[in-house]
Short mmCIF file of C-alpha atoms in Angstrom, two decimals:
data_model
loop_
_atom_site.label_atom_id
_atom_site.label_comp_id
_atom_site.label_asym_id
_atom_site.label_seq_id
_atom_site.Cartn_x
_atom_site.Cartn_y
_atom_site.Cartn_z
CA UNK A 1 35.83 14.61 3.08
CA UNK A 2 34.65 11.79 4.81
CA UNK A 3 36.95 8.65 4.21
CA UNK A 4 35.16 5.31 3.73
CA UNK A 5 36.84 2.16 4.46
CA UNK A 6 35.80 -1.24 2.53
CA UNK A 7 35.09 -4.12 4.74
CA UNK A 8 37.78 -6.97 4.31
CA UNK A 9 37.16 -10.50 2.97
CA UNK A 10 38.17 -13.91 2.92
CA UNK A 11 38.81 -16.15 0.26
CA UNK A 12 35.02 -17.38 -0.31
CA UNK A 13 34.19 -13.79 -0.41
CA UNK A 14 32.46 -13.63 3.69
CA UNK A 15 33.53 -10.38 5.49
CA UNK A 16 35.65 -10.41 8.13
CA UNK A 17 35.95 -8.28 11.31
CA UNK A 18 38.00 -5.02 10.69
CA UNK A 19 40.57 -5.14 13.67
CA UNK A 20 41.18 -1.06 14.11
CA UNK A 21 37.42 -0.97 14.74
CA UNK A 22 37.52 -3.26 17.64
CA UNK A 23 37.44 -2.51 21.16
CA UNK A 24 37.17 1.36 20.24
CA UNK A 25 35.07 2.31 22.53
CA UNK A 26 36.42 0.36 25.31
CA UNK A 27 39.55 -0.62 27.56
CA UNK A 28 41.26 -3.65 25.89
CA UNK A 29 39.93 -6.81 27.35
CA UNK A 30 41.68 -9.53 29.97
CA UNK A 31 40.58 -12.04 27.73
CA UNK A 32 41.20 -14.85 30.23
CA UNK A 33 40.01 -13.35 32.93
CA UNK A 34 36.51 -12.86 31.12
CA UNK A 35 35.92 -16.36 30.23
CA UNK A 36 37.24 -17.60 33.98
CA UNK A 37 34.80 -15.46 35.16
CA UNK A 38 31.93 -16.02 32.50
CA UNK A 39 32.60 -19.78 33.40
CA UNK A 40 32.98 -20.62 36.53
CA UNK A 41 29.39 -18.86 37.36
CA UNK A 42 28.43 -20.42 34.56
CA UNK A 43 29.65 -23.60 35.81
CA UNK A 44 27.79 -22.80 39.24
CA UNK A 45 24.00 -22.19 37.59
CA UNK A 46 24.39 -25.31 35.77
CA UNK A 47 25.68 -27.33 38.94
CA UNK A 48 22.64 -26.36 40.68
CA UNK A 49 20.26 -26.92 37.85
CA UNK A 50 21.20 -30.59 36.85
CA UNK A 51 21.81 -31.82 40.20
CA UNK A 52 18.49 -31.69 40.82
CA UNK A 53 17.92 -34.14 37.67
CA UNK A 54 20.42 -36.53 38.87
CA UNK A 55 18.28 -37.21 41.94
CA UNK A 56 15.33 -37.06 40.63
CA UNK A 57 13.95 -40.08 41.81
CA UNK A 58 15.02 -39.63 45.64
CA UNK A 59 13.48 -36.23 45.83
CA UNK A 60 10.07 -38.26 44.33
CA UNK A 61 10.20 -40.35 47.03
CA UNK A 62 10.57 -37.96 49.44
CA UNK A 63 8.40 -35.33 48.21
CA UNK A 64 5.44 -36.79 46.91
CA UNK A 65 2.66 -38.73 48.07
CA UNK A 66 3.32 -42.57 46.82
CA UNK A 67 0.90 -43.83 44.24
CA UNK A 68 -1.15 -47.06 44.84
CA UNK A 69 -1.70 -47.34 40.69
CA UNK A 70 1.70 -46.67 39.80
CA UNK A 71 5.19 -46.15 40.42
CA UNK A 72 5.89 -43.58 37.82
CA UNK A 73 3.49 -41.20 39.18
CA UNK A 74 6.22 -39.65 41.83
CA UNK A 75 8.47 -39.70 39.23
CA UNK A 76 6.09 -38.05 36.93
CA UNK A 77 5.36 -35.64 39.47
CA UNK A 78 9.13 -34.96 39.83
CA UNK A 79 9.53 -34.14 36.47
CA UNK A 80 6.60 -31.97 36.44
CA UNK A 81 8.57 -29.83 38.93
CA UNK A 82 11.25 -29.60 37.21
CA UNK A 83 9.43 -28.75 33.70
CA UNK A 84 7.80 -25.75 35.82
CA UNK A 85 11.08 -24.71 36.59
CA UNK A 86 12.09 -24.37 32.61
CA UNK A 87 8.73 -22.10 31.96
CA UNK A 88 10.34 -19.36 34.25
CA UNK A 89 12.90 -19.62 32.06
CA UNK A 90 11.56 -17.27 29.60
CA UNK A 91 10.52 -14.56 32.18
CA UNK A 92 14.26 -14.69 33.70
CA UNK A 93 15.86 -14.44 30.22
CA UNK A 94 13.38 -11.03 29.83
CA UNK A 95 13.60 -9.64 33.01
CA UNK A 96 17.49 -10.21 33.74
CA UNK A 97 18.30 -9.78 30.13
CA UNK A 98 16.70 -6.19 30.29
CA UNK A 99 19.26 -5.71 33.17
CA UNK A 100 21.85 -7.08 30.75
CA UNK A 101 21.20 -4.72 28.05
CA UNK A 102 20.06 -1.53 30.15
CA UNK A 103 22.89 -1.82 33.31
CA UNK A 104 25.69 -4.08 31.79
CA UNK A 105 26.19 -7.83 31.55
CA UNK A 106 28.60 -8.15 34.78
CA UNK A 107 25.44 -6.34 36.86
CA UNK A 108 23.11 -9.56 35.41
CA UNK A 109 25.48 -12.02 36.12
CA UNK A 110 26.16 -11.04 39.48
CA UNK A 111 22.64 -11.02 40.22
CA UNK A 112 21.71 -14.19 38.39
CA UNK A 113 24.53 -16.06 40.31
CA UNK A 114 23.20 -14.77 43.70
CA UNK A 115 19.50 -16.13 42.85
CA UNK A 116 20.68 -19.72 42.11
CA UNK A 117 22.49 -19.72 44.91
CA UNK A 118 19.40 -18.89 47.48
CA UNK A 119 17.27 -20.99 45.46
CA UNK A 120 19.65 -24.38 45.50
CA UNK A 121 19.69 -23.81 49.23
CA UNK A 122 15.97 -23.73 49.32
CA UNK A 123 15.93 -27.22 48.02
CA UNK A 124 18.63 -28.59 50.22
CA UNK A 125 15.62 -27.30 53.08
CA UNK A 126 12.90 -28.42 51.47
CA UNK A 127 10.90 -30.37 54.18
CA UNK A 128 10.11 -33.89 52.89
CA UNK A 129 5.96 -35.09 52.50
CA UNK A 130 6.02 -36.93 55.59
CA UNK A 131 6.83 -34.10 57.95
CA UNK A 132 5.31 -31.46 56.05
CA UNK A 133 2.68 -32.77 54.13
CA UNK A 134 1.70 -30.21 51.28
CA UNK A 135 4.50 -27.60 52.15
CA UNK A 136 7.15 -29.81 50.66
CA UNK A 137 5.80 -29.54 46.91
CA UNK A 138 5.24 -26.10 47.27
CA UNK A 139 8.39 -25.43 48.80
CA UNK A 140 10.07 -27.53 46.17
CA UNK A 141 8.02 -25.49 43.38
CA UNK A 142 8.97 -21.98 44.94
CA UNK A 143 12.94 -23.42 44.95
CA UNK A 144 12.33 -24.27 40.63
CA UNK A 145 10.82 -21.14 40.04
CA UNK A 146 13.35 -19.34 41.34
CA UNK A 147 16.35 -21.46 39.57
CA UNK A 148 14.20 -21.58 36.71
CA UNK A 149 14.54 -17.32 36.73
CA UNK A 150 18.09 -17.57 37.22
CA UNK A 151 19.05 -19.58 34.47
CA UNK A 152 16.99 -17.66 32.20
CA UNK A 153 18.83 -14.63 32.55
CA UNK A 154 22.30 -16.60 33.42
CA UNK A 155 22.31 -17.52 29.47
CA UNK A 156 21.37 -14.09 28.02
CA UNK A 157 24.02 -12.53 30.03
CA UNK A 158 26.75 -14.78 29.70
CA UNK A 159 26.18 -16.05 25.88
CA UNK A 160 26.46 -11.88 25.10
CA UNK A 161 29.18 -11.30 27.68
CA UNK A 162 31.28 -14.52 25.81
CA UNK A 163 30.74 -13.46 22.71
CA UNK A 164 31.61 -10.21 23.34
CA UNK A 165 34.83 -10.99 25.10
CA UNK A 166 36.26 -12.43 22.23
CA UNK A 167 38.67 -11.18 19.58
CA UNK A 168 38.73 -11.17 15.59
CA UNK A 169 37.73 -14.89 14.63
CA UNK A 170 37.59 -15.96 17.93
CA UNK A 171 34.00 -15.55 18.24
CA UNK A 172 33.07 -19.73 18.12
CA UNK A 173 36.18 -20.92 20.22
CA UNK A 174 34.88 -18.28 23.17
CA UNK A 175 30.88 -19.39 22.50
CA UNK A 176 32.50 -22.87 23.07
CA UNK A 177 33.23 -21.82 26.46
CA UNK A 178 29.35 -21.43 27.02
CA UNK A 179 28.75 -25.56 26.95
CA UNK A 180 32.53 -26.26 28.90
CA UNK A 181 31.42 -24.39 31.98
CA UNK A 182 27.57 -25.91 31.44
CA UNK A 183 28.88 -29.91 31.26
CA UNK A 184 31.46 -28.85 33.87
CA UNK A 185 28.90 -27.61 35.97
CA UNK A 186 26.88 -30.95 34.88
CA UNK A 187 29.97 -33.18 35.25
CA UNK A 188 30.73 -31.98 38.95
CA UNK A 189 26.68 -32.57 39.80
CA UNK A 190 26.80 -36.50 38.20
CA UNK A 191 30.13 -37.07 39.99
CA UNK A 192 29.01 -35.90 43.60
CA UNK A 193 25.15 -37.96 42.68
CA UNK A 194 27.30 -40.93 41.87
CA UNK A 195 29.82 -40.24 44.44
CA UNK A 196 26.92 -40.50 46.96
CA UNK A 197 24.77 -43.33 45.47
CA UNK A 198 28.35 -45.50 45.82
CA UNK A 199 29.26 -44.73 49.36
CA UNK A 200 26.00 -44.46 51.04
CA UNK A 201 23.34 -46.78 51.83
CA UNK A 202 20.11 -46.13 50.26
CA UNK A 203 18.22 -45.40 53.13
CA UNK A 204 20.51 -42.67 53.78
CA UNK A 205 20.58 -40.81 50.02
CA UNK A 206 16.63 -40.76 50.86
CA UNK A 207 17.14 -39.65 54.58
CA UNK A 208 19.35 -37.02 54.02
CA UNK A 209 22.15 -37.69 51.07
CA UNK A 210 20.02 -36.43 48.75
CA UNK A 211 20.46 -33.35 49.98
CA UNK A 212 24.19 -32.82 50.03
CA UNK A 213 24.57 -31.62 46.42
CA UNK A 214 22.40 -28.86 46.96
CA UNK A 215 24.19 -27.71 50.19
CA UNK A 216 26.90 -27.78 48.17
CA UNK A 217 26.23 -25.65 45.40
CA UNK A 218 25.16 -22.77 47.15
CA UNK A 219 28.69 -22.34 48.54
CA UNK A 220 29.96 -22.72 45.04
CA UNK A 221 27.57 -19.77 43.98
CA UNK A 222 29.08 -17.66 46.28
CA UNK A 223 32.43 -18.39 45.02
CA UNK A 224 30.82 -17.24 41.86
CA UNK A 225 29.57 -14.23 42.91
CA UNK A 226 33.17 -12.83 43.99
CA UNK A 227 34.74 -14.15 40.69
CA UNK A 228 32.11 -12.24 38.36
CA UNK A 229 32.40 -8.73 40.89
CA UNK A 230 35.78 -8.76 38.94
CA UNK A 231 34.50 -9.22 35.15
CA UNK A 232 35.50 -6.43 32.53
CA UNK A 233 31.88 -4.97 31.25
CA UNK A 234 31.67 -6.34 27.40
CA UNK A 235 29.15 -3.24 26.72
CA UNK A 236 30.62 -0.23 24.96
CA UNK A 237 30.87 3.09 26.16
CA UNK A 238 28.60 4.28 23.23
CA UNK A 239 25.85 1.31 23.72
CA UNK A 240 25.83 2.37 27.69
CA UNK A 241 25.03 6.05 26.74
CA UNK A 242 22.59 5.37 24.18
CA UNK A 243 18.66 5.41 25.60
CA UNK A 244 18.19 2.52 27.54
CA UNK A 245 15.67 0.20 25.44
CA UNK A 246 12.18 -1.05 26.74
CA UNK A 247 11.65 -4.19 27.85
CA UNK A 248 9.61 -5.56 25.08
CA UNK A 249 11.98 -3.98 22.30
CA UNK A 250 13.08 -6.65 20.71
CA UNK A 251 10.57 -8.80 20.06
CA UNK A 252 8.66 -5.16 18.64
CA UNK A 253 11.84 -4.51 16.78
CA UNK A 254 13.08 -7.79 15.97
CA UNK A 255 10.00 -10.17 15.46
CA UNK A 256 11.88 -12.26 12.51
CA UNK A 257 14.96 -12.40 14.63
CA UNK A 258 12.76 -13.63 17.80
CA UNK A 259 11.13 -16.63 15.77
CA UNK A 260 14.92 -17.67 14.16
CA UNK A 261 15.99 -18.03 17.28
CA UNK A 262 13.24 -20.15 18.54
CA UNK A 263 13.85 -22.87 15.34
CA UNK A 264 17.62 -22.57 16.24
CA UNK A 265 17.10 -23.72 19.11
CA UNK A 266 13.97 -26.20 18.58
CA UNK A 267 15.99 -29.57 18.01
CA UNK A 268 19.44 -28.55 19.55
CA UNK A 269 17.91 -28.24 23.11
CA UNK A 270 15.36 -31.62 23.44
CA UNK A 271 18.84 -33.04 21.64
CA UNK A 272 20.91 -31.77 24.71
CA UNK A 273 18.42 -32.44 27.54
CA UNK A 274 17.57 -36.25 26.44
CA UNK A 275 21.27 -37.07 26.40
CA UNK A 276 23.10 -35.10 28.86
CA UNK A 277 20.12 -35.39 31.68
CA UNK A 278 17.01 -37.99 30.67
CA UNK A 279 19.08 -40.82 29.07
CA UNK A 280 20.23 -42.04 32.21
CA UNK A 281 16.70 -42.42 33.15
CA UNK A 282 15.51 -43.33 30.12
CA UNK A 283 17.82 -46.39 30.41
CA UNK A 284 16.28 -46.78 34.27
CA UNK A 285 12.53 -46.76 33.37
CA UNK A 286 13.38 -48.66 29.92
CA UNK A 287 15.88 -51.02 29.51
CA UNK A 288 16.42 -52.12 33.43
CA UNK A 289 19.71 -50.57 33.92
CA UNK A 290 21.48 -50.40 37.39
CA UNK A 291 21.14 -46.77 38.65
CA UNK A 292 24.72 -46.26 39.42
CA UNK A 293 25.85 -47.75 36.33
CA UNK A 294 23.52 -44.81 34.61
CA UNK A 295 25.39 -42.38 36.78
CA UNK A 296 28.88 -43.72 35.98
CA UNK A 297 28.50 -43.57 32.22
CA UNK A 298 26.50 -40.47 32.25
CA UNK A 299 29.93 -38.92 34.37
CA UNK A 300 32.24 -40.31 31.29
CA UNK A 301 30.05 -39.65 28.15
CA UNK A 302 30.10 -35.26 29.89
CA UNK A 303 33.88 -35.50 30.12
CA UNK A 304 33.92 -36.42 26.67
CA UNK A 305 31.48 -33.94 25.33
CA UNK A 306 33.27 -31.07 27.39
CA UNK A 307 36.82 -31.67 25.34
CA UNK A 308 34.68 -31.66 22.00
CA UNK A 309 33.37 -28.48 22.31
CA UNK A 310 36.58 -26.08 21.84
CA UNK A 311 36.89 -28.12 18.51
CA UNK A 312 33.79 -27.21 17.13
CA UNK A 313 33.99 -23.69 18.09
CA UNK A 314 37.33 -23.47 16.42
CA UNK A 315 35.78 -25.64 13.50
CA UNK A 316 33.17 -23.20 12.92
CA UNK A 317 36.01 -20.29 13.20
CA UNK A 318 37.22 -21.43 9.83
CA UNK A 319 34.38 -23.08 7.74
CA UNK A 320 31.38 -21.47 9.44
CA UNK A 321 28.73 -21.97 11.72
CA UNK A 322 26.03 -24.05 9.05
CA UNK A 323 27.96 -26.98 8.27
CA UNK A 324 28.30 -27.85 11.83
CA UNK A 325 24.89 -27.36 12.39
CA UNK A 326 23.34 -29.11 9.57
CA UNK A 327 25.80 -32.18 10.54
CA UNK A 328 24.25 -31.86 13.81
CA UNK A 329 20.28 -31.79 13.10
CA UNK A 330 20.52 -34.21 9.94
CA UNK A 331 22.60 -36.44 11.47
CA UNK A 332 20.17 -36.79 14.73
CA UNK A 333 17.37 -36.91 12.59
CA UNK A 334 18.40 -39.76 11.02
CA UNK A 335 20.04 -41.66 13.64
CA UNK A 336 17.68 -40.87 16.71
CA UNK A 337 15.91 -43.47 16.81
CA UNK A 338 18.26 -46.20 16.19
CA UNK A 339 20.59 -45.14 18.76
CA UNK A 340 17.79 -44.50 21.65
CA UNK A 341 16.56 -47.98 20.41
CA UNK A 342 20.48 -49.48 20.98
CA UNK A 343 19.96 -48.44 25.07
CA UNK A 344 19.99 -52.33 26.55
CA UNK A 345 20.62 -53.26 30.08
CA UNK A 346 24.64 -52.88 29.85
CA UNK A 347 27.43 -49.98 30.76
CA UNK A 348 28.54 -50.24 27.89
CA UNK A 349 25.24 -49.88 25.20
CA UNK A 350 24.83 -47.27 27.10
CA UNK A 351 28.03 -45.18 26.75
CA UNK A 352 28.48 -46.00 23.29
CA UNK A 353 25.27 -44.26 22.65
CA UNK A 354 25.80 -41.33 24.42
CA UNK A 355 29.24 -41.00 23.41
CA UNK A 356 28.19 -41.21 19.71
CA UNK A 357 25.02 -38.29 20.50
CA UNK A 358 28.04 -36.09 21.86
CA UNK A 359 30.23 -35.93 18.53
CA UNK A 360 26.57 -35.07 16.54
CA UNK A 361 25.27 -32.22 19.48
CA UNK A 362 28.76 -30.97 19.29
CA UNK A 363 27.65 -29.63 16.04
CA UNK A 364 25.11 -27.49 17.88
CA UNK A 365 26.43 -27.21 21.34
CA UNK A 366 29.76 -25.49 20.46
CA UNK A 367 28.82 -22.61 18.60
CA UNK A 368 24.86 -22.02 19.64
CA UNK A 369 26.21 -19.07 22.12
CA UNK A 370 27.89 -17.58 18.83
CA UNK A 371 25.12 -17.75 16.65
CA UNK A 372 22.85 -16.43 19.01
CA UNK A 373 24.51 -13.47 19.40
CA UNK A 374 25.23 -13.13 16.09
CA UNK A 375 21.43 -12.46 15.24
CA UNK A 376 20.43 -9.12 17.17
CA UNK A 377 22.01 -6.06 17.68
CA UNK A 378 24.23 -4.96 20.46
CA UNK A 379 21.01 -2.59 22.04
CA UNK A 380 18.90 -5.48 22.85
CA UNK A 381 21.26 -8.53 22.09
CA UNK A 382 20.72 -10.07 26.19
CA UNK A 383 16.78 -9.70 25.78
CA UNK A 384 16.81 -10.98 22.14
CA UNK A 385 18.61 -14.05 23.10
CA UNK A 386 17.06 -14.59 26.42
CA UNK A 387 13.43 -14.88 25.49
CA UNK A 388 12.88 -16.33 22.68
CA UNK A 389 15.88 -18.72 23.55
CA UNK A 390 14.25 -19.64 26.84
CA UNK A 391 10.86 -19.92 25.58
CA UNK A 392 11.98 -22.85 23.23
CA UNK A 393 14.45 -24.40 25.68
CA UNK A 394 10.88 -24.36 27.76
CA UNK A 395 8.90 -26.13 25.40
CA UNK A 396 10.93 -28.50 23.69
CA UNK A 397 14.10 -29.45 26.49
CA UNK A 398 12.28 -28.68 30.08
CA UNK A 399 9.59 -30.80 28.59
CA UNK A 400 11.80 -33.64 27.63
CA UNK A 401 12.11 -36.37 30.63
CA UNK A 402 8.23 -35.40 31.06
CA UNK A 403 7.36 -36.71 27.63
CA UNK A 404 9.92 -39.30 27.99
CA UNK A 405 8.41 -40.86 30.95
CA UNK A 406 4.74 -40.41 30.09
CA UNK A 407 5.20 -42.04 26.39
CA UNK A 408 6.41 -44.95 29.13
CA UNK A 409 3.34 -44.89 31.18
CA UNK A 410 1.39 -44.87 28.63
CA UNK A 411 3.14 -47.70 27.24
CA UNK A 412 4.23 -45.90 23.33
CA UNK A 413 8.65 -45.82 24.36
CA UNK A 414 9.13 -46.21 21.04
CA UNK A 415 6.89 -42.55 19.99
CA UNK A 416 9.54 -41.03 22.09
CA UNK A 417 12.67 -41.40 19.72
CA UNK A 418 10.55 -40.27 16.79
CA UNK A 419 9.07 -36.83 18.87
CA UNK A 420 12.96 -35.63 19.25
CA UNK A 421 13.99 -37.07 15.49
CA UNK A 422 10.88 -34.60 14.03
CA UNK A 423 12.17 -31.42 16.14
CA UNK A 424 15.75 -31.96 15.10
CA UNK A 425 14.61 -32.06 11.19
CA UNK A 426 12.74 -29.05 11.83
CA UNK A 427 15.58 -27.12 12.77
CA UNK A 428 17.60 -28.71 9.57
CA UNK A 429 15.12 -26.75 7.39
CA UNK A 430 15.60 -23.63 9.84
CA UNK A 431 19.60 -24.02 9.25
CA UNK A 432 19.25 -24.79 5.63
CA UNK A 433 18.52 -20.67 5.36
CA UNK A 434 20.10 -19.05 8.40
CA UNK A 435 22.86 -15.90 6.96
CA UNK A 436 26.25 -17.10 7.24
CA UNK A 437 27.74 -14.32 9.71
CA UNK A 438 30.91 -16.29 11.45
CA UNK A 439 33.10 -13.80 8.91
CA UNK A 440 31.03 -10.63 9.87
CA UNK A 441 32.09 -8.02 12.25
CA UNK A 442 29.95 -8.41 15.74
CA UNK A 443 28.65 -5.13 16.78
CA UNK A 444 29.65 -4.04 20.38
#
């Protein structure tokens, strides 16, 4: 006779992981060692990524030709780059989340780790416009491609391997871990850019300075690269004997699950991008505000946002993952506008608004890794994530200090508030009917 178990349940009636089922087919995990090693590469991608937003407007000037009918159009340009780099994004997140889901997470990591590494020392090379004329844009191009690849696949691999890592009703605290190691990574790039900007003169950051950071980080990704060779594979020993699954398999399997993710992630990304990496030069191009000033308080408002986020994921551990994110996309909805509005010409207008967008994207930030992975299947949970994931981070976040800057030149600033207050209510409606899963067991 086969004996069947019932599923436990808490007090509101949600299941809840059943303990003697986890880990079974697999060596108990070094659960410290996991998220070390999940974030500190983690830590590295993003270092590499955002530094190149910090100084945007040095590797303009450098890199593109200067415009006799405007002064945004280098800046523009810039910005174009680095949107290009968010639309290989989606290919990254297919291609190295296949390798996630057919040879193991630790084999993408490794690999994605090693690609932003080559890639941030192609920028640190990149020949300026002067000397090379033409080459430098495409050089520059060929350098955001290839970061835009890695990062792609860095968050299909690690949001799985985190999630995976973690114990019985652990699952938000260790997703939390996903946005740490990203602001760390974020925080260490807008300290060295205002580091720099303070102590040299400005005709060095555009002589050479500018370059530093990306020196920089690919020593950091090697550091990476030995820490992740000694990650624990999350995969079970049943999912790595099962057939290997096709590359297009979940979006054929899991169409319904593809498109959630996409409104999941709609408002929560042009939400993180415009106030973690635009609003400084939002306040720039808009209100007047000194450059290093932008840099200082963008430094503070990321150490603040890093402590919030193992709150929320431990929040969401015992109330669940929708009412944080319906605080978060209703209460940016509604207060949007009025805070990009409150950006003036001081430090301190400044901080306070990007302090007070922290405490509301903490909502999304701290658990998105969780729910995520909490949508597809353990078979093709990297290549789930990663695409559709990517795809929206593409169109709505890469896109962000593009549409930003152009609302500018085209002198609408005030359409711009609006645009990310519409996405944000969109993904309301998409929260108002996601399944409640935080109580649900996680298939390995």
């Amino acid at each position: 006779m086969t004996r069947v178990s019932e599923q436990p349940q808490d007090s509101a009636g949600r299941p809840q992981p059943n303990r003697s089922d986890e880990g079974r087919d697999s060596p108990p995990r070094r659960t410290g060692r996991q998220l070390v090693a999940a974030s500190v590469g983690n830590g590295v991608e993003w270092y590499d990524w955002f530094a190149y937003s910090f100084l945007a407007t040095y590797i303009a000037d450098e890199i593109f030709p200067k415009s006799a009918g405007s002064s945004l159009v280098p800046l523009l340009s810039t910005f174009a780059v680095f949107a290009v780099g968010f639309f290989m994004r989606p290919v990254g997140g297919l291609l190295l989340g296949s390798v996630a889901d057919r040879a193991g997470r630790r084999a993408a990591l490794t690999l994605t780790i090693l690609l932003m590494g080559g890639s941030s020392l192609l920028v640190a090379v990149t020949p300026t416009y002067a000397s090379a004329g033409v080459l430098a844009p495409v050089v520059l191009v060929a350098a955001r491609l290839l970061q835009g690849l890695s990062v792609g696949g860095e968050f299909a691999a690690s949001t799985t391997f985190l999630v995976e890592s973690a114990g019985p009703g652990r699952r938000g605290l260790f997703s939390s871990f996903q946005y740490v190691s990203t602001t760390a990574g974020q925080l260490v790039a807008s300290g060295v850019a205002a580091l720099l900007v303070s102590t040299l003169s400005n005709g060095q950051m555009h002589q050479w300075g500018w370059r530093v950071p990306f020196l920089f980080g690919a020593l950091l990704s090697l550091a990476g690269f030995w820490v992740r060779r000694g990650a624990q594979e999350t995969r079970s020993e049943q999912q790595a004997g099962a057939p290997r699954p096709g590359l297009f398999d979940a979006l054929r399997l899991h169409p319904r699950e593809s498109l959630l993710i996409v409104g999941i992630t709609a408002g929560g990304t042009i939400a993180y991008y415009v106030w973690t990496a635009y609003l400084p030069t939002y306040a720039e191009v808009n209100a007047g505000l000194d450059k290093s000033d932008a840099l200082v308080s963008g430094t503070i408002s990321l150490v603040f946002f890093m402590l919030l986020q193992p709150l929320g994921g431990m929040l969401s551990d015992r109330i669940g993952r929708k009412p944080l994110l319906l605080a978060f996309a209703i209460g940016f909805a509604a207060l949007c506008v009025p805070l990009l509005h409150a950006v003036g010409d001081s430090f301190a207008s400044l901080l306070l608004v990007q302090c007070v967008g922290m405490v509301l994207l903490t909502g999304y930030t701290s658990i998105a890794a969780a729910v995520n992975a909490e949508v597809f299947p353990a078979r093709v949970r990297a290549t789930g994530i990663g695409f559709p994931y990517s795809l929206a981070v593409a169109l709505f976040g890469g896109t962000a200090p593009y549409v930003g800057t152009l609302f500018e030149d085209l002198e609408m600033p005030d359409a711009f508030p609006w645009y990310v207050a519409a996405l944000c209510l969109l993904s309301a409606l998409v929260y108002l009917r996601l399944p409640e899963r935080s109580g649900e067991e996680l298939e390995r």
